[in-house]
Amino acid sequence: MACVLLFTRLLPFSHRLTRTSICLLSLFLSYLCYCALFPADSIMQTSGDPTPSCQRVLVHGSKRRIQKSPSCALQPSSVQSEQRPPSSSLHIVRNDTPSPPMSNLKFGNKKLPNAIIVGVKKGGTRAVLEFIRIHPDVRAAGTETHFFDRNYDRGLEWYRGLMPRTLESQITMEKTPSYFVTKETPHRISAMSRDTKLIVVVRDPVTRAISDYTQTLTKTPDLPSFQDLAFRNQSLGIVDMSWNAIRIGLYVLHLENWLRYFPLAQIHFVSGERLITDPAGELARVQDFLGLKRIVTDKHFYFNRTKGFPCLKKPESSGSPRCLGKSKGRTHVQIDRDAIEQLRDFYRPYNVKFYEMVGHDFKWE
């Protein structure tokens, strides 16, 4: 009635309106006054729930009404999680917080490698990979991917898919020893990331060539003799540089190609000989190069006299030591001493230049 009296005073021309029109306008003004005096939030709060959620389903008998509270953005999550027991006259149904995406529940993400063991074949690359992956901050692909020399057309996403899942603090690695001697590889890795750290495991090129031949002979028993493949004319000491086993050992020529795309400080050289005699020392330098804490130490190794190669000591969760496969530490084919000396003479100038380039004497004489 107060709204009706106010209306008749403010509008002196109301006598011109019909009685029905005055009643309708009075009801409308009454509704506005009611909304101003009794907002929806105060009604909800007096029902016994002081902290309304962002969305409620109100059930009165058989009717359901969804109501959103304008103050939901101000409610702390700890308070929103509280629920009051439903009453017989008013049931409040809250929406639970959505679960995190399943991708966030997986262990880390697949990343392109931060470091790659790029060579060389029969130098000790498998040993370096198996030894360094003991480190808790290193995850590595188990098999050789051959992405940058054989599968480059498959694309980086295919390559990424081959990598293990890693945390942000971990290093992703892979090893493919043929990368070092593949002409296109340095440019391709640089195109992926110029910050990639590179590890090259080198070994006396003569010993490496004999080891390479020995491995090939086990797969191809009718292979020509080592001398027939290594020399174009052994009596004149002319070496066949086109034979892959010989060509790989020309380290300085391959390194020159890598230095066109990467600074020398970004390439770490591991001595294949010292990897046998002092694996902990070599792994300490590898960990320093990768920026890792020295966790892999001499306590992880023992020397297997049968294989003539270091093995990893028995882990606490395993019943036997971890040695490399049967192909590692294989007895080499006996090569004529004169052929070995001729090869040493052939490699000597290349070795000396390699020592000067990397600033280290590997003493392959």
Short mmCIF file of C-alpha atoms in Angstrom, two decimals:
data_model
loop_
_atom_site.label_atom_id
_atom_site.label_comp_id
_atom_site.label_asym_id
_atom_site.label_seq_id
_atom_site.Cartn_x
_atom_site.Cartn_y
_atom_site.Cartn_z
CA MET A 1 0.00 0.00 0.00
CA ALA A 2 2.91 2.33 0.67
CA CYS A 3 3.99 1.96 -2.94
CA VAL A 4 0.43 2.76 -4.11
CA LEU A 5 0.26 5.98 -2.01
CA LEU A 6 3.75 6.99 -3.24
CA PHE A 7 2.71 6.35 -6.78
CA THR A 8 -0.51 8.46 -6.52
CA ARG A 9 1.41 11.40 -5.01
CA LEU A 10 4.23 11.35 -7.57
CA LEU A 11 1.91 11.00 -10.50
CA PRO A 12 -0.96 13.49 -10.18
CA PHE A 13 -2.24 12.41 -13.54
CA SER A 14 -2.91 8.91 -12.29
CA HIS A 15 -6.60 9.68 -12.12
CA ARG A 16 -6.58 9.41 -15.85
CA LEU A 17 -5.47 5.76 -15.67
CA THR A 18 -7.78 2.90 -15.13
CA ARG A 19 -7.96 1.11 -11.81
CA THR A 20 -6.43 -1.99 -13.42
CA SER A 21 -3.38 -0.05 -14.70
CA ILE A 22 -2.77 1.44 -11.26
CA CYS A 23 -2.83 -2.00 -9.66
CA LEU A 24 -0.35 -3.42 -12.15
CA LEU A 25 2.08 -0.57 -11.70
CA SER A 26 1.79 -0.84 -7.94
CA LEU A 27 2.61 -4.54 -8.06
CA PHE A 28 5.66 -3.85 -10.24
CA LEU A 29 6.99 -1.20 -7.85
CA SER A 30 6.35 -3.51 -4.91
CA TYR A 31 8.45 -6.18 -6.59
CA LEU A 32 11.33 -3.75 -7.13
CA CYS A 33 11.24 -2.70 -3.48
CA TYR A 34 11.21 -6.34 -2.37
CA CYS A 35 14.26 -7.16 -4.50
CA ALA A 36 16.12 -4.17 -3.09
CA LEU A 37 15.34 -5.00 0.52
CA PHE A 38 15.80 -8.78 0.29
CA PRO A 39 18.56 -9.76 -2.23
CA ALA A 40 18.79 -13.38 -3.34
CA ASP A 41 22.16 -13.94 -1.59
CA SER A 42 20.74 -12.98 1.82
CA ILE A 43 17.89 -15.45 1.37
CA MET A 44 20.33 -18.24 0.47
CA GLN A 45 22.60 -17.43 3.39
CA THR A 46 19.79 -17.49 5.91
CA SER A 47 18.98 -21.02 4.84
CA GLY A 48 21.93 -22.22 6.93
CA ASP A 49 24.71 -22.24 4.29
CA PRO A 50 26.99 -19.21 4.81
CA THR A 51 29.22 -19.98 1.80
CA PRO A 52 27.26 -20.50 -1.41
CA SER A 53 29.07 -22.30 -4.23
CA CYS A 54 29.29 -21.01 -7.78
CA GLN A 55 26.42 -23.18 -8.92
CA ARG A 56 23.53 -24.75 -7.01
CA VAL A 57 20.62 -26.86 -7.98
CA LEU A 58 17.63 -25.99 -5.81
CA VAL A 59 15.01 -28.69 -5.52
CA HIS A 60 11.54 -27.80 -4.23
CA GLY A 61 9.32 -30.79 -4.54
CA SER A 62 9.49 -31.85 -8.18
CA LYS A 63 10.87 -28.50 -9.46
CA ARG A 64 14.60 -27.85 -10.04
CA ARG A 65 16.15 -24.42 -10.46
CA ILE A 66 19.84 -23.63 -11.16
CA GLN A 67 21.11 -20.46 -9.49
CA LYS A 68 24.58 -18.86 -9.77
CA SER A 69 25.97 -16.70 -7.00
CA PRO A 70 27.73 -13.44 -8.05
CA SER A 71 30.13 -13.82 -5.11
CA CYS A 72 31.51 -17.20 -6.17
CA ALA A 73 34.76 -15.66 -7.38
CA LEU A 74 35.42 -14.41 -3.86
CA GLN A 75 35.01 -17.74 -2.14
CA PRO A 76 38.23 -19.57 -1.11
CA SER A 77 38.53 -23.12 -2.40
CA SER A 78 38.85 -24.51 1.10
CA VAL A 79 35.50 -23.00 2.06
CA GLN A 80 33.77 -24.04 -1.15
CA SER A 81 34.62 -27.65 -0.47
CA GLU A 82 32.47 -27.68 2.70
CA GLN A 83 28.98 -29.12 2.35
CA ARG A 84 26.01 -29.03 4.68
CA PRO A 85 23.74 -32.06 5.08
CA PRO A 86 20.70 -31.85 2.79
CA SER A 87 17.34 -31.09 4.40
CA SER A 88 14.00 -32.55 3.44
CA SER A 89 12.73 -29.27 1.96
CA LEU A 90 15.86 -27.92 0.23
CA HIS A 91 18.56 -30.05 -1.42
CA ILE A 92 21.78 -28.31 -2.53
CA VAL A 93 23.86 -30.19 -5.13
CA ARG A 94 27.40 -28.86 -5.64
CA ASN A 95 29.57 -29.36 -8.70
CA ASP A 96 32.87 -31.03 -7.77
CA THR A 97 36.15 -29.48 -8.91
CA PRO A 98 37.10 -31.04 -12.29
CA SER A 99 39.92 -33.59 -12.27
CA PRO A 100 43.26 -32.56 -13.83
CA PRO A 101 43.85 -33.66 -17.44
CA MET A 102 45.24 -37.18 -17.79
CA SER A 103 48.34 -35.83 -19.59
CA ASN A 104 49.40 -34.10 -16.35
CA LEU A 105 49.31 -37.40 -14.49
CA LYS A 106 51.99 -38.97 -16.71
CA PHE A 107 55.65 -38.99 -15.74
CA GLY A 108 57.17 -35.95 -17.41
CA ASN A 109 57.13 -35.07 -21.10
CA LYS A 110 58.92 -36.25 -24.21
CA LYS A 111 61.54 -33.70 -25.20
CA LEU A 112 64.08 -33.39 -27.97
CA PRO A 113 67.50 -34.44 -26.66
CA ASN A 114 69.70 -32.00 -24.79
CA ALA A 115 72.78 -34.12 -25.50
CA ILE A 116 73.69 -36.71 -28.15
CA ILE A 117 76.47 -39.28 -28.27
CA VAL A 118 77.34 -38.85 -31.95
CA GLY A 119 80.24 -41.28 -32.33
CA VAL A 120 82.21 -43.23 -33.02
CA LYS A 121 81.38 -46.80 -33.95
CA LYS A 122 83.34 -49.37 -31.88
CA GLY A 123 84.74 -46.58 -29.74
CA GLY A 124 82.72 -47.30 -26.58
CA THR A 125 79.48 -45.38 -27.17
CA ARG A 126 77.25 -48.09 -25.69
CA ALA A 127 79.36 -48.18 -22.53
CA VAL A 128 79.15 -44.40 -22.09
CA LEU A 129 75.38 -44.46 -22.55
CA GLU A 130 74.83 -47.33 -20.11
CA PHE A 131 77.15 -45.80 -17.53
CA ILE A 132 75.77 -42.24 -17.67
CA ARG A 133 72.13 -43.34 -17.53
CA ILE A 134 72.76 -44.57 -13.98
CA HIS A 135 72.55 -40.89 -13.09
CA PRO A 136 69.04 -40.04 -11.83
CA ASP A 137 69.00 -36.83 -13.86
CA VAL A 138 69.61 -38.59 -17.19
CA ARG A 139 67.03 -40.37 -19.32
CA ALA A 140 68.08 -41.89 -22.64
CA ALA A 141 66.57 -43.65 -25.63
CA GLY A 142 67.54 -47.31 -25.41
CA THR A 143 68.13 -47.96 -29.12
CA GLU A 144 69.95 -46.04 -31.81
CA THR A 145 67.42 -43.77 -33.52
CA HIS A 146 69.42 -42.99 -36.69
CA PHE A 147 67.21 -39.94 -37.11
CA PHE A 148 69.77 -37.48 -38.47
CA ASP A 149 71.31 -39.92 -40.97
CA ARG A 150 68.53 -42.31 -42.07
CA ASN A 151 65.15 -41.05 -40.85
CA TYR A 152 65.41 -37.28 -41.12
CA ASP A 153 62.46 -37.06 -43.50
CA ARG A 154 60.16 -38.38 -40.74
CA GLY A 155 60.36 -35.04 -38.94
CA LEU A 156 61.20 -33.82 -35.46
CA GLU A 157 57.88 -34.88 -33.93
CA TRP A 158 58.59 -38.48 -34.95
CA TYR A 159 62.04 -38.11 -33.39
CA ARG A 160 60.57 -36.63 -30.20
CA GLY A 161 58.24 -39.61 -29.96
CA LEU A 162 61.24 -41.94 -29.63
CA MET A 163 62.53 -40.12 -26.56
CA PRO A 164 61.75 -41.19 -22.97
CA ARG A 165 59.58 -39.02 -20.74
CA THR A 166 61.66 -36.68 -18.60
CA LEU A 167 61.10 -34.10 -15.91
CA GLU A 168 62.19 -30.50 -16.41
CA SER A 169 65.31 -31.09 -14.31
CA GLN A 170 66.40 -34.16 -16.29
CA ILE A 171 68.53 -34.44 -19.43
CA THR A 172 67.27 -36.31 -22.48
CA MET A 173 69.92 -38.23 -24.43
CA GLU A 174 70.33 -40.60 -27.34
CA LYS A 175 73.29 -42.18 -29.09
CA THR A 176 73.86 -43.05 -32.73
CA PRO A 177 77.59 -43.47 -33.47
CA SER A 178 77.22 -43.14 -37.24
CA TYR A 179 76.28 -39.46 -36.83
CA PHE A 180 79.91 -38.40 -36.47
CA VAL A 181 80.85 -39.54 -39.97
CA THR A 182 77.64 -38.48 -41.75
CA LYS A 183 78.21 -35.22 -43.61
CA GLU A 184 74.66 -33.84 -43.24
CA THR A 185 74.29 -34.56 -39.52
CA PRO A 186 76.02 -31.48 -37.99
CA HIS A 187 73.82 -29.09 -39.95
CA ARG A 188 70.66 -31.05 -39.11
CA ILE A 189 71.37 -31.17 -35.38
CA SER A 190 72.23 -27.47 -35.41
CA ALA A 191 68.90 -26.75 -37.11
CA MET A 192 67.14 -28.59 -34.28
CA SER A 193 69.07 -26.78 -31.54
CA ARG A 194 72.43 -25.02 -31.58
CA ASP A 195 72.66 -25.63 -27.83
CA THR A 196 72.78 -29.42 -28.17
CA LYS A 197 75.76 -30.90 -26.33
CA LEU A 198 77.74 -33.48 -28.29
CA ILE A 199 79.77 -36.41 -27.00
CA VAL A 200 82.31 -38.24 -29.17
CA VAL A 201 83.95 -41.43 -27.91
CA VAL A 202 87.24 -41.89 -29.75
CA ARG A 203 89.68 -44.77 -29.77
CA ASP A 204 93.01 -45.65 -31.39
CA PRO A 205 91.91 -45.71 -35.06
CA VAL A 206 93.90 -48.86 -35.82
CA THR A 207 92.40 -50.80 -32.91
CA ARG A 208 88.99 -49.39 -33.79
CA ALA A 209 89.28 -50.59 -37.41
CA ILE A 210 90.23 -54.11 -36.29
CA SER A 211 87.32 -54.19 -33.85
CA ASP A 212 84.99 -52.99 -36.60
CA TYR A 213 86.21 -55.74 -38.93
CA THR A 214 85.87 -58.38 -36.20
CA GLN A 215 82.24 -57.46 -35.62
CA THR A 216 81.44 -57.50 -39.35
CA LEU A 217 83.14 -60.87 -39.75
CA THR A 218 80.76 -62.46 -37.23
CA LYS A 219 77.86 -61.44 -39.47
CA THR A 220 79.61 -62.11 -42.81
CA PRO A 221 81.93 -65.12 -42.43
CA ASP A 222 83.03 -65.05 -46.11
CA LEU A 223 84.37 -61.50 -45.77
CA PRO A 224 87.78 -60.87 -47.46
CA SER A 225 90.79 -60.61 -45.17
CA PHE A 226 91.45 -57.45 -43.21
CA GLN A 227 94.56 -56.66 -45.27
CA ASP A 228 92.69 -57.05 -48.56
CA LEU A 229 90.12 -54.50 -47.44
CA ALA A 230 92.48 -52.08 -45.68
CA PHE A 231 95.08 -51.71 -48.46
CA ARG A 232 94.97 -50.95 -52.13
CA ASN A 233 98.57 -52.05 -52.31
CA GLN A 234 100.04 -53.31 -49.06
CA SER A 235 103.54 -53.76 -50.46
CA LEU A 236 103.60 -50.02 -51.18
CA GLY A 237 101.71 -49.13 -48.02
CA ILE A 238 98.79 -47.59 -49.92
CA VAL A 239 95.73 -47.60 -47.63
CA ASP A 240 92.20 -47.76 -49.02
CA MET A 241 90.59 -44.68 -47.48
CA SER A 242 87.23 -45.54 -49.05
CA TRP A 243 86.77 -48.55 -46.77
CA ASN A 244 84.42 -47.46 -44.02
CA ALA A 245 86.46 -49.10 -41.24
CA ILE A 246 89.45 -46.96 -42.27
CA ARG A 247 87.52 -43.78 -43.05
CA ILE A 248 85.85 -43.57 -39.61
CA GLY A 249 89.26 -43.29 -37.92
CA LEU A 250 90.11 -40.05 -39.76
CA TYR A 251 88.69 -38.12 -36.82
CA VAL A 252 90.17 -34.75 -37.71
CA LEU A 253 88.46 -34.67 -41.12
CA HIS A 254 85.05 -35.38 -39.61
CA LEU A 255 85.60 -32.90 -36.77
CA GLU A 256 86.30 -30.10 -39.25
CA ASN A 257 82.80 -30.60 -40.60
CA TRP A 258 81.27 -30.39 -37.09
CA LEU A 259 83.16 -27.22 -36.22
CA ARG A 260 81.36 -25.41 -39.03
CA TYR A 261 78.18 -25.62 -36.93
CA PHE A 262 79.24 -26.10 -33.30
CA PRO A 263 81.99 -24.53 -31.16
CA LEU A 264 84.63 -26.90 -29.86
CA ALA A 265 83.56 -26.16 -26.27
CA GLN A 266 80.22 -27.81 -27.05
CA ILE A 267 81.86 -31.12 -28.00
CA HIS A 268 83.25 -33.48 -25.36
CA PHE A 269 85.69 -36.25 -26.29
CA VAL A 270 85.81 -39.46 -24.28
CA SER A 271 88.88 -41.68 -24.47
CA GLY A 272 87.84 -45.24 -25.33
CA GLU A 273 91.05 -46.54 -23.75
CA ARG A 274 90.57 -44.71 -20.46
CA LEU A 275 86.94 -45.75 -20.43
CA ILE A 276 88.27 -49.29 -19.88
CA THR A 277 91.06 -48.51 -17.44
CA ASP A 278 89.34 -45.69 -15.51
CA PRO A 279 85.58 -45.64 -16.21
CA ALA A 280 84.82 -43.54 -13.13
CA GLY A 281 87.29 -40.86 -14.19
CA GLU A 282 85.86 -40.64 -17.70
CA LEU A 283 82.30 -40.54 -16.39
CA ALA A 284 83.24 -37.77 -13.95
CA ARG A 285 84.31 -35.62 -16.90
CA VAL A 286 81.14 -36.48 -18.82
CA GLN A 287 79.00 -35.45 -15.84
CA ASP A 288 80.92 -32.17 -15.58
CA PHE A 289 80.37 -31.51 -19.27
CA LEU A 290 76.63 -32.12 -18.94
CA GLY A 291 76.40 -29.90 -15.86
CA LEU A 292 75.46 -32.79 -13.59
CA LYS A 293 76.46 -33.54 -10.04
CA ARG A 294 79.09 -36.30 -9.85
CA ILE A 295 76.92 -39.19 -8.74
CA VAL A 296 78.35 -41.97 -10.96
CA THR A 297 81.66 -42.84 -9.24
CA ASP A 298 84.09 -45.72 -8.86
CA LYS A 299 81.71 -47.44 -6.43
CA HIS A 300 79.52 -48.29 -9.44
CA PHE A 301 82.16 -50.30 -11.37
CA TYR A 302 84.20 -53.44 -11.21
CA PHE A 303 86.55 -54.91 -13.83
CA ASN A 304 85.42 -58.12 -15.50
CA ARG A 305 88.62 -60.01 -16.27
CA THR A 306 86.85 -62.47 -18.54
CA LYS A 307 85.53 -59.75 -20.83
CA GLY A 308 88.47 -57.42 -20.25
CA PHE A 309 85.97 -54.64 -19.73
CA PRO A 310 84.44 -52.77 -16.77
CA CYS A 311 80.94 -53.74 -15.68
CA LEU A 312 78.45 -52.10 -13.37
CA LYS A 313 78.29 -53.50 -9.88
CA LYS A 314 75.20 -55.39 -8.79
CA PRO A 315 72.35 -53.01 -8.00
CA GLU A 316 70.62 -53.62 -4.70
CA SER A 317 67.42 -54.57 -6.51
CA SER A 318 69.11 -57.04 -8.87
CA GLY A 319 70.62 -60.45 -8.39
CA SER A 320 73.47 -60.11 -10.88
CA PRO A 321 75.96 -57.50 -12.14
CA ARG A 322 75.23 -55.51 -15.30
CA CYS A 323 77.74 -56.10 -18.07
CA LEU A 324 77.45 -55.05 -21.68
CA GLY A 325 76.37 -57.56 -24.32
CA LYS A 326 78.40 -60.40 -25.80
CA SER A 327 79.52 -58.18 -28.67
CA LYS A 328 81.46 -56.00 -26.18
CA GLY A 329 84.91 -57.17 -25.23
CA ARG A 330 85.03 -59.64 -28.13
CA THR A 331 88.48 -61.07 -28.94
CA HIS A 332 89.88 -59.36 -32.04
CA VAL A 333 90.98 -61.10 -35.18
CA GLN A 334 94.77 -61.51 -35.35
CA ILE A 335 96.26 -59.10 -37.86
CA ASP A 336 99.75 -59.22 -39.36
CA ARG A 337 102.09 -57.00 -37.39
CA ASP A 338 103.48 -55.32 -40.51
CA ALA A 339 99.94 -54.32 -41.56
CA ILE A 340 99.34 -52.76 -38.14
CA GLU A 341 102.56 -50.73 -38.35
CA GLN A 342 101.67 -49.53 -41.85
CA LEU A 343 98.29 -48.37 -40.59
CA ARG A 344 99.90 -46.57 -37.67
CA ASP A 345 102.15 -44.71 -40.08
CA PHE A 346 99.12 -43.81 -42.18
CA TYR A 347 97.06 -42.46 -39.27
CA ARG A 348 99.90 -40.64 -37.48
CA PRO A 349 99.65 -37.23 -39.22
CA TYR A 350 95.86 -37.26 -38.89
CA ASN A 351 96.14 -38.12 -35.19
CA VAL A 352 98.64 -35.35 -34.50
CA LYS A 353 96.41 -32.78 -36.17
CA PHE A 354 93.43 -34.11 -34.18
CA TYR A 355 95.38 -33.76 -30.91
CA GLU A 356 96.20 -30.16 -31.76
CA MET A 357 92.63 -29.35 -32.71
CA VAL A 358 91.03 -30.70 -29.51
CA GLY A 359 93.94 -29.75 -27.22
CA HIS A 360 94.52 -33.26 -25.91
CA ASP A 361 97.06 -36.01 -26.65
CA PHE A 362 95.33 -39.40 -26.69
CA LYS A 363 98.72 -41.21 -27.05
CA TRP A 364 97.77 -43.59 -29.85
CA GLU A 365 101.36 -44.40 -30.71
#
